[in-house]
Amino acid sequence: MAVSPAAWRRRLPSRSEYVAESNDRLSDDVSRSTRRGVNSPRKFTGHINRKSATITAVTIFLCLTLFRRNGGSLSSLARYDFGKQKMRPAPPLRPGTKQYKFRALASRENTLHASPCYAYGCPIYPLEVLPDFIDDEDGAIRDLVSFGLNSYATKDHVALSMVGFKGNTSPNQDRGVIMHFPIDDKDIMTTANKTKPGDFLLGIFDGHGDGGEIVADCVASEITGRLYGHLSEMQDDATTTKILVESFLALDLAVPNVEGGCTASLTLRLGDRLYVANAGDSSTVVVAFSENNYDHPQILYRSRKDKPDLESERSRIEKAGGEVYLPPPWLVGDSSRVLVPDKQGSLTGLAMSRSIGDRDAKDYGVVAEPIVGIVDLSSIGKEVEVAVIAASDGLWDMVEETIVLQTMGRSFYQGESQKDVLPSPLVAATQLILEAGINWRDDTISRGFVYRDDISLIGTKIKR
């Protein structure tokens, strides 16, 4: 049964409460860029320069802020003991603050967010990096959406997000989740449902359109329990693929009936199998590193970005009566789009051929069915290190893929010597997100406007 938009909006702070960059900030951005001269590459490919040094300093400040706010010890950053299913309480909030009110509202009106752990495990939602860090080298980390749930960053996993700048007070429409299933807990698991050490669920959901954050929030919140309920049935590749596809289709019908929608890029690990299900233009990469060679990541699987100009996608859309817009070659940075009439009769363009939600677009060939890829970990030598990196297009469009994989690979596997200071993946992911944010600003300013997409990254090392 579909949930009403009003019910899901209660899960979110009002739009006016979200981080908004003021006109003064916008003017400062332009003036700063004018003073220093704009150098606007489409993708970041450099290594050490003045901007990188600034980002590194800001990253360290950000991580130290998180470090202090979580008790001042590394162990306090790992919020959950998954084996015993106990949650470390979050630092107390000051009464009267906005976050205090939001958390109280979530606890009172939202049973989902009032309970941080469920019978099947503890979902982990991203921390949000405030955009103030980009220019002011100051700010704070706050929960993204789920004020009643703690967020997560350790030496093995990281989940971060940053709200975009879209010329108004638009909220962060990105959502994400990473969850480790409990292991051998006889009180809450049946024999058939027992998972193996290291099994997890990881996903990125990038909302778009009016109400897209509501759809993304619904999917991120519901997908964990929905898939857990089918674990006992996932005995082979064909059945698991079928369940993943059916879960996407069921969520497409169940999400609130708003104008927007979201992407979904999901990874499910069950033993030696990785299942990557993707619908939309977010992307998940399964990457391997041999013999500690982090300069040459080997891509084991990359989910496809579902764009309308792909031959098979365009054919399906046109057969359904839809129309695909193809940007002219000279229009740098634009995307092919599915043209969909809105309620007023005007055409809107959807920059993907598959998504969850987007009810109007479903009449014109857009589908929710994901493409599912499978990685067999048993065929990879034990000496090979493997990681999963999922991100929204806000990151992939502005930071070179190789740089992302190299940076995160080193943080997961070479950061062990830093474990008594800060979780290396937290530092690496923050640096990548801030780099993407600056590149968005510089790239768009060079073309006469200012825009930054929401930017999110979730990653984990594969324990074998």
Coordinates of C-alpha atoms in Angstrom, one line a residue:
M1 CA 0.0 0.0 0.0
A2 CA 1.3 3.4 -0.9
V3 CA 2.2 5.8 1.9
S4 CA 0.7 9.3 1.7
P5 CA 3.1 12.1 1.0
A6 CA 2.0 13.8 4.2
A7 CA 3.0 10.8 6.3
W8 CA 6.4 10.7 4.8
R9 CA 6.9 14.5 5.1
R10 CA 6.6 14.1 8.8
R11 CA 9.8 12.1 8.7
L12 CA 11.7 15.1 7.3
P13 CA 12.5 18.6 8.6
S14 CA 10.7 21.3 6.6
R15 CA 12.5 22.6 3.6
S16 CA 13.0 25.9 5.3
E17 CA 15.0 24.2 8.0
Y18 CA 17.5 22.7 5.7
V19 CA 20.9 24.2 5.0
A20 CA 20.5 27.0 2.5
E21 CA 23.3 29.0 1.0
S22 CA 22.4 32.7 1.1
N23 CA 22.8 35.3 -1.7
D24 CA 25.7 36.7 0.2
R25 CA 27.4 33.3 0.0
L26 CA 26.7 33.2 -3.7
S27 CA 28.2 36.7 -4.1
D28 CA 31.2 35.6 -2.1
D29 CA 31.6 32.5 -4.3
V30 CA 31.6 34.6 -7.4
S31 CA 33.9 37.3 -6.1
R32 CA 36.4 34.8 -4.7
S33 CA 36.5 32.9 -8.0
T34 CA 36.9 36.2 -9.9
R35 CA 39.8 37.2 -7.7
R36 CA 41.7 34.0 -8.0
G37 CA 40.8 33.2 -11.6
V38 CA 38.6 30.3 -12.5
N39 CA 40.1 27.0 -13.5
S40 CA 37.2 24.7 -14.2
P41 CA 38.1 21.2 -15.3
R42 CA 35.1 18.9 -15.8
K43 CA 36.8 16.2 -13.8
F44 CA 39.5 16.3 -11.2
T45 CA 42.6 14.5 -12.3
G46 CA 45.4 16.2 -10.4
H47 CA 47.1 15.1 -7.1
I48 CA 48.9 17.7 -5.0
N49 CA 48.1 21.4 -5.5
R50 CA 47.1 24.4 -3.5
K51 CA 43.4 23.4 -3.6
S52 CA 44.2 19.9 -2.5
A53 CA 46.2 21.2 0.4
T54 CA 43.2 23.4 1.4
I55 CA 40.9 20.5 1.2
T56 CA 43.2 18.3 3.3
A57 CA 43.3 20.9 6.0
V58 CA 39.5 21.3 5.9
T59 CA 39.1 17.5 6.0
I60 CA 41.3 17.2 9.1
F61 CA 39.2 19.9 10.8
L62 CA 36.0 18.2 9.9
C63 CA 37.1 14.8 11.2
L64 CA 38.5 16.3 14.4
T65 CA 35.1 17.9 14.9
L66 CA 33.4 14.6 14.5
F67 CA 36.0 13.0 16.8
R68 CA 35.4 15.5 19.6
R69 CA 31.6 15.3 19.3
N70 CA 31.7 11.6 19.7
G71 CA 33.6 11.4 23.0
G72 CA 37.1 11.9 21.9
S73 CA 38.1 8.3 21.3
L74 CA 38.2 6.2 18.2
S75 CA 36.0 3.5 19.7
S76 CA 33.2 6.1 20.1
L77 CA 33.0 6.5 16.4
A78 CA 31.8 2.9 16.0
R79 CA 28.3 3.4 17.2
Y80 CA 27.1 -0.2 17.1
D81 CA 28.1 -3.6 18.5
F82 CA 26.5 -5.7 15.8
G83 CA 27.2 -9.0 17.5
K84 CA 25.3 -8.1 20.6
Q85 CA 22.8 -5.7 18.9
K86 CA 23.5 -2.9 21.4
M87 CA 23.7 0.8 20.3
R88 CA 26.0 3.3 21.9
P89 CA 23.9 6.3 22.8
A90 CA 24.4 9.5 20.8
P91 CA 25.9 12.5 22.5
P92 CA 23.2 14.5 24.3
L93 CA 21.5 17.4 22.4
R94 CA 20.9 20.8 23.9
P95 CA 17.2 21.4 24.6
G96 CA 15.8 24.1 22.3
T97 CA 18.0 23.5 19.4
K98 CA 16.5 22.6 16.0
Q99 CA 18.0 19.1 16.0
Y100 CA 16.6 18.5 19.5
K101 CA 13.2 19.4 18.3
F102 CA 13.5 17.3 15.1
R103 CA 14.7 14.2 17.1
A104 CA 11.8 14.6 19.5
L105 CA 9.4 14.9 16.6
A106 CA 10.8 11.8 15.0
S107 CA 10.5 9.8 18.3
R108 CA 6.9 11.0 18.8
E109 CA 5.5 10.6 15.3
N110 CA 7.7 8.1 13.5
T111 CA 7.9 4.6 14.9
L112 CA 10.5 3.6 12.3
H113 CA 13.0 6.3 13.2
A114 CA 12.2 6.1 16.9
S115 CA 13.8 2.6 17.0
P116 CA 17.5 2.6 16.0
C117 CA 17.7 -1.2 15.7
Y118 CA 15.3 -3.8 14.4
A119 CA 15.1 -7.6 14.7
Y120 CA 17.2 -7.9 11.5
G121 CA 19.9 -5.4 12.3
C122 CA 20.8 -1.8 12.6
P123 CA 20.6 0.3 9.5
I124 CA 23.3 3.0 9.2
Y125 CA 22.6 6.3 7.5
P126 CA 25.0 8.9 6.1
L127 CA 26.5 11.7 8.0
E128 CA 26.1 15.0 6.2
V129 CA 29.0 17.4 5.5
L130 CA 27.8 20.9 5.7
P131 CA 28.7 23.1 2.6
D132 CA 30.1 25.7 4.9
F133 CA 33.3 23.7 4.9
I134 CA 33.9 24.5 1.2
D135 CA 34.5 28.1 1.8
D136 CA 34.6 28.9 5.5
E137 CA 36.6 25.9 6.8
D138 CA 34.1 25.8 9.6
G139 CA 30.8 24.1 10.4
A140 CA 29.5 20.8 11.7
I141 CA 28.4 17.3 10.9
R142 CA 24.7 16.6 11.4
D143 CA 22.5 13.6 10.8
L144 CA 21.0 13.3 7.3
V145 CA 17.2 12.9 7.6
S146 CA 17.2 10.3 10.3
F147 CA 17.8 12.4 13.4
G148 CA 16.7 9.5 15.6
L149 CA 19.4 7.2 14.1
N150 CA 23.1 7.4 14.5
S151 CA 25.4 7.5 11.5
Y152 CA 28.6 5.6 10.8
A153 CA 32.2 5.9 9.9
T154 CA 35.0 3.4 10.9
K155 CA 38.2 2.0 9.4
D156 CA 36.0 -0.5 7.4
H157 CA 33.0 1.5 6.3
V158 CA 32.0 5.1 5.6
A159 CA 28.8 6.9 4.6
L160 CA 28.8 10.6 3.9
S161 CA 26.7 13.1 2.0
M162 CA 26.6 16.8 1.2
V163 CA 23.6 19.0 0.3
G164 CA 23.8 20.7 -3.1
F165 CA 23.2 24.3 -4.1
K166 CA 20.3 24.6 -6.6
G167 CA 19.5 28.3 -6.2
N168 CA 16.9 27.8 -3.5
T169 CA 16.3 26.0 -0.2
S170 CA 16.1 22.6 -1.8
P171 CA 16.9 19.9 0.8
N172 CA 19.5 17.1 0.3
Q173 CA 17.6 14.6 -1.9
D174 CA 20.3 11.9 -1.6
R175 CA 19.8 9.0 0.7
G176 CA 21.9 6.0 1.5
V177 CA 22.1 3.0 3.8
I178 CA 24.6 0.4 4.9
M179 CA 23.6 -2.5 7.1
H180 CA 25.3 -5.6 8.4
F181 CA 23.0 -8.5 9.1
P182 CA 23.3 -10.0 12.6
I183 CA 25.2 -13.3 12.9
D184 CA 24.1 -16.4 14.8
D185 CA 21.8 -14.7 17.2
K186 CA 19.4 -17.5 18.1
D187 CA 16.9 -15.1 19.8
I188 CA 16.1 -13.2 16.6
M189 CA 17.1 -15.4 13.7
T190 CA 15.9 -18.7 12.3
T191 CA 18.3 -21.3 11.0
A192 CA 17.3 -20.6 7.4
N193 CA 17.9 -16.9 7.8
K194 CA 21.4 -17.1 9.3
T195 CA 23.9 -15.0 7.5
K196 CA 27.7 -15.3 7.3
P197 CA 30.3 -13.0 8.7
G198 CA 30.7 -10.0 6.5
D199 CA 27.3 -10.1 4.8
F200 CA 25.8 -6.6 4.3
L201 CA 23.4 -4.5 2.3
L202 CA 24.6 -1.2 0.9
G203 CA 22.7 1.4 -1.2
I204 CA 22.6 4.9 -2.7
F205 CA 19.3 6.6 -3.6
D206 CA 19.4 9.9 -5.4
G207 CA 16.1 11.8 -5.3
H208 CA 15.1 14.2 -8.0
G209 CA 12.1 16.4 -8.8
D210 CA 9.5 17.8 -6.4
G211 CA 9.3 15.4 -3.5
G212 CA 12.2 13.3 -4.7
E213 CA 13.7 13.3 -1.2
I214 CA 10.5 11.7 0.1
V215 CA 10.7 8.8 -2.4
A216 CA 14.4 8.3 -1.6
D217 CA 13.8 8.3 2.1
C218 CA 11.0 5.8 1.7
V219 CA 13.2 3.4 -0.3
A220 CA 16.2 3.7 2.0
S221 CA 14.1 3.1 5.0
E222 CA 12.1 0.2 3.6
I223 CA 14.6 -1.8 1.5
T224 CA 16.5 -3.3 4.5
G225 CA 13.5 -5.0 6.1
R226 CA 12.0 -6.0 2.8
L227 CA 15.1 -7.9 1.7
Y228 CA 15.7 -9.4 5.1
G229 CA 12.3 -11.0 5.0
H230 CA 13.4 -12.9 1.9
L231 CA 16.9 -14.0 2.9
S232 CA 15.8 -17.6 3.6
E233 CA 14.7 -17.8 -0.1
M234 CA 17.9 -16.6 -1.6
Q235 CA 19.5 -20.0 -2.2
D236 CA 20.8 -19.4 -5.8
D237 CA 21.6 -16.6 -8.2
A238 CA 18.3 -16.9 -10.2
T239 CA 16.1 -16.7 -7.1
T240 CA 18.1 -13.8 -5.5
T241 CA 18.0 -11.8 -8.8
K242 CA 14.3 -12.4 -9.0
I243 CA 13.7 -11.2 -5.4
L244 CA 15.8 -8.1 -6.0
V245 CA 13.9 -7.2 -9.2
E246 CA 10.6 -7.8 -7.5
S247 CA 11.6 -5.7 -4.5
F248 CA 12.4 -2.7 -6.7
L249 CA 9.1 -3.1 -8.5
A250 CA 7.2 -3.4 -5.2
L251 CA 8.8 -0.3 -3.8
D252 CA 8.0 1.6 -7.0
L253 CA 4.3 0.9 -6.3
A254 CA 4.5 1.6 -2.6
V255 CA 6.4 4.9 -2.5
P256 CA 4.4 8.1 -1.9
N257 CA 2.6 9.5 -5.0
V258 CA 4.6 12.7 -5.5
E259 CA 6.0 14.1 -8.8
G260 CA 9.6 13.1 -8.1
G261 CA 11.5 9.8 -7.9
C262 CA 14.9 8.4 -7.1
T263 CA 17.7 6.2 -8.4
A264 CA 18.6 3.0 -6.6
S265 CA 22.0 1.4 -6.6
L266 CA 22.1 -1.5 -4.2
T267 CA 24.7 -4.1 -3.3
L268 CA 23.8 -7.3 -1.3
R269 CA 26.5 -9.6 -0.1
L270 CA 25.6 -13.1 0.7
G271 CA 28.6 -15.3 1.4
D272 CA 30.9 -15.4 -1.6
R273 CA 28.3 -13.6 -3.9
L274 CA 27.9 -9.9 -4.4
Y275 CA 24.6 -8.9 -6.1
V276 CA 24.5 -5.3 -7.5
A277 CA 21.1 -4.1 -8.5
N278 CA 20.9 -0.7 -10.2
A279 CA 18.1 1.5 -11.6
G280 CA 19.1 5.1 -12.6
D281 CA 22.3 7.1 -13.0
S282 CA 23.8 6.5 -9.6
S283 CA 26.6 4.0 -9.8
T284 CA 28.3 1.2 -7.8
V285 CA 31.8 -0.1 -8.4
V286 CA 33.2 -3.3 -7.1
V287 CA 37.0 -2.9 -7.2
A288 CA 40.0 -5.1 -6.5
F289 CA 43.6 -4.3 -5.6
S290 CA 46.3 -6.8 -6.2
E291 CA 49.6 -6.9 -4.2
N292 CA 48.9 -3.6 -2.4
N293 CA 48.9 -1.9 -5.8
Y294 CA 46.4 0.9 -5.2
D295 CA 47.6 3.0 -8.2
H296 CA 46.0 0.5 -10.6
P297 CA 42.5 -0.5 -9.3
Q298 CA 40.9 -3.4 -11.2
I299 CA 37.2 -3.0 -11.7
L300 CA 35.4 -6.3 -11.1
Y301 CA 31.9 -4.8 -11.8
R302 CA 30.5 -1.4 -12.6
S303 CA 26.8 -0.8 -12.6
R304 CA 25.5 0.8 -15.8
K305 CA 24.2 4.3 -15.7
D306 CA 20.7 4.1 -17.2
K307 CA 20.6 6.9 -19.7
P308 CA 17.8 7.5 -22.2
D309 CA 20.2 7.7 -25.2
L310 CA 21.3 4.0 -24.7
E311 CA 20.0 2.1 -27.7
S312 CA 18.0 -0.4 -25.8
E313 CA 16.6 2.2 -23.4
R314 CA 15.7 4.6 -26.2
S315 CA 13.9 1.8 -28.1
R316 CA 11.8 0.9 -25.2
I317 CA 10.9 4.5 -24.4
E318 CA 9.9 5.3 -28.0
K319 CA 7.8 2.1 -28.3
A320 CA 5.9 3.3 -25.2
G321 CA 5.2 6.6 -26.9
G322 CA 7.9 8.6 -25.2
E323 CA 10.4 11.0 -26.7
V324 CA 14.1 11.2 -26.0
Y325 CA 15.9 14.5 -26.0
L326 CA 19.5 14.4 -27.2
P327 CA 21.6 17.4 -26.4
P328 CA 23.6 19.0 -29.2
P329 CA 27.4 18.2 -29.1
W330 CA 28.4 21.7 -28.3
L331 CA 26.2 21.8 -25.2
V332 CA 28.8 20.7 -22.6
G333 CA 27.6 18.9 -19.5
D334 CA 24.0 18.4 -20.6
S335 CA 22.3 14.9 -20.5
S336 CA 19.9 13.0 -22.7
R337 CA 16.4 13.1 -21.2
V338 CA 13.0 11.4 -21.4
L339 CA 10.5 14.2 -22.2
V340 CA 7.5 13.8 -19.9
P341 CA 4.4 16.1 -19.9
D342 CA 3.6 17.5 -16.5
K343 CA 0.1 18.2 -15.2
Q344 CA 0.2 21.7 -16.8
G345 CA 1.0 20.2 -20.1
S346 CA 4.6 21.4 -20.1
L347 CA 7.5 19.0 -21.0
T348 CA 9.9 18.1 -18.2
G349 CA 13.1 16.1 -18.8
L350 CA 14.1 13.1 -16.8
A351 CA 17.8 12.4 -17.1
M352 CA 17.5 8.6 -16.6
S353 CA 15.6 5.8 -18.2
R354 CA 15.0 3.8 -15.0
S355 CA 14.0 5.0 -11.6
I356 CA 11.7 4.4 -8.6
G357 CA 8.7 6.8 -8.4
D358 CA 8.3 9.2 -11.3
R359 CA 4.7 8.0 -11.8
D360 CA 4.0 10.2 -14.8
A361 CA 7.2 9.0 -16.6
K362 CA 6.1 5.3 -16.2
D363 CA 3.5 6.0 -19.0
Y364 CA 6.4 6.9 -21.4
G365 CA 8.7 3.9 -21.1
V366 CA 10.6 4.6 -17.9
V367 CA 10.8 1.5 -15.7
A368 CA 11.8 0.6 -12.2
E369 CA 13.2 -2.8 -13.1
P370 CA 16.9 -2.9 -12.1
I371 CA 19.8 -4.5 -14.0
V372 CA 21.4 -7.1 -11.6
G373 CA 25.1 -8.0 -11.8
I374 CA 26.8 -10.8 -9.9
V375 CA 30.4 -11.0 -8.6
D376 CA 31.7 -14.3 -7.5
L377 CA 34.2 -13.6 -4.7
S378 CA 35.3 -17.2 -4.5
S379 CA 37.0 -16.8 -7.9
I380 CA 39.2 -14.1 -6.6
G381 CA 42.4 -14.9 -4.7
K382 CA 42.3 -14.4 -0.9
E383 CA 45.4 -12.1 -1.3
V384 CA 43.4 -9.7 -3.4
E385 CA 41.7 -6.8 -1.5
V386 CA 38.1 -6.0 -2.6
A387 CA 35.9 -3.0 -1.9
V388 CA 32.5 -1.7 -2.9
I389 CA 32.1 2.0 -3.6
A390 CA 28.6 3.5 -4.3
A391 CA 28.0 7.2 -5.1
S392 CA 25.5 9.5 -6.6
D393 CA 26.3 11.3 -9.9
G394 CA 27.1 14.4 -7.9
L395 CA 30.4 12.7 -7.1
W396 CA 31.0 10.6 -10.2
D397 CA 30.4 13.6 -12.5
M398 CA 33.0 15.7 -10.9
V399 CA 35.8 13.4 -9.6
E400 CA 37.6 11.0 -11.9
E401 CA 36.6 7.4 -11.2
T402 CA 40.2 6.2 -10.9
I403 CA 40.9 8.9 -8.2
V404 CA 37.9 7.8 -6.2
L405 CA 38.9 4.1 -6.3
Q406 CA 42.5 4.8 -5.5
T407 CA 41.7 7.1 -2.7
M408 CA 39.1 4.8 -1.0
G409 CA 41.2 1.7 -1.6
R410 CA 44.2 3.2 0.2
S411 CA 41.9 4.4 3.0
F412 CA 40.5 1.0 3.6
Y413 CA 43.6 -1.1 3.3
Q414 CA 46.6 1.3 3.9
G415 CA 45.0 3.3 6.7
E416 CA 45.6 0.7 9.4
S417 CA 48.6 2.6 10.8
Q418 CA 46.3 5.6 11.4
K419 CA 43.6 3.7 13.3
D420 CA 44.7 5.2 16.6
V421 CA 44.0 8.7 15.3
L422 CA 41.0 8.8 12.9
P423 CA 39.2 6.4 10.6
S424 CA 41.0 6.8 7.3
P425 CA 37.9 6.2 5.2
L426 CA 36.2 9.1 6.9
V427 CA 39.1 11.4 5.9
A428 CA 39.2 10.1 2.4
A429 CA 35.5 10.3 1.7
T430 CA 35.3 13.8 3.1
Q431 CA 38.1 14.9 0.9
L432 CA 36.5 13.5 -2.2
I433 CA 33.1 15.0 -1.5
L434 CA 34.6 18.5 -0.8
E435 CA 36.7 18.2 -4.0
A436 CA 33.6 17.4 -6.0
G437 CA 31.8 20.3 -4.3
I438 CA 34.5 22.8 -5.3
N439 CA 34.6 21.4 -8.9
W440 CA 30.8 21.8 -9.2
R441 CA 31.2 25.4 -8.2
D442 CA 34.1 26.2 -10.4
D443 CA 32.7 24.4 -13.4
T444 CA 29.3 26.1 -13.3
I445 CA 30.7 29.6 -12.5
S446 CA 32.9 29.3 -15.6
R447 CA 29.6 28.8 -17.6
G448 CA 27.9 31.8 -16.0
F449 CA 25.8 30.3 -13.1
V450 CA 26.3 28.5 -9.8
Y451 CA 25.0 25.0 -9.2
R452 CA 26.1 22.0 -7.1
D453 CA 24.4 18.7 -7.1
D454 CA 23.9 16.7 -3.9
I455 CA 27.0 14.6 -3.3
S456 CA 27.0 11.2 -1.5
L457 CA 29.4 8.3 -1.1
I458 CA 29.0 5.0 0.7
G459 CA 31.8 2.5 0.8
T460 CA 33.0 -0.7 2.5
K461 CA 35.9 -3.1 2.4
I462 CA 35.0 -6.7 1.8
K463 CA 36.1 -8.9 4.7
R464 CA 37.0 -12.5 3.6

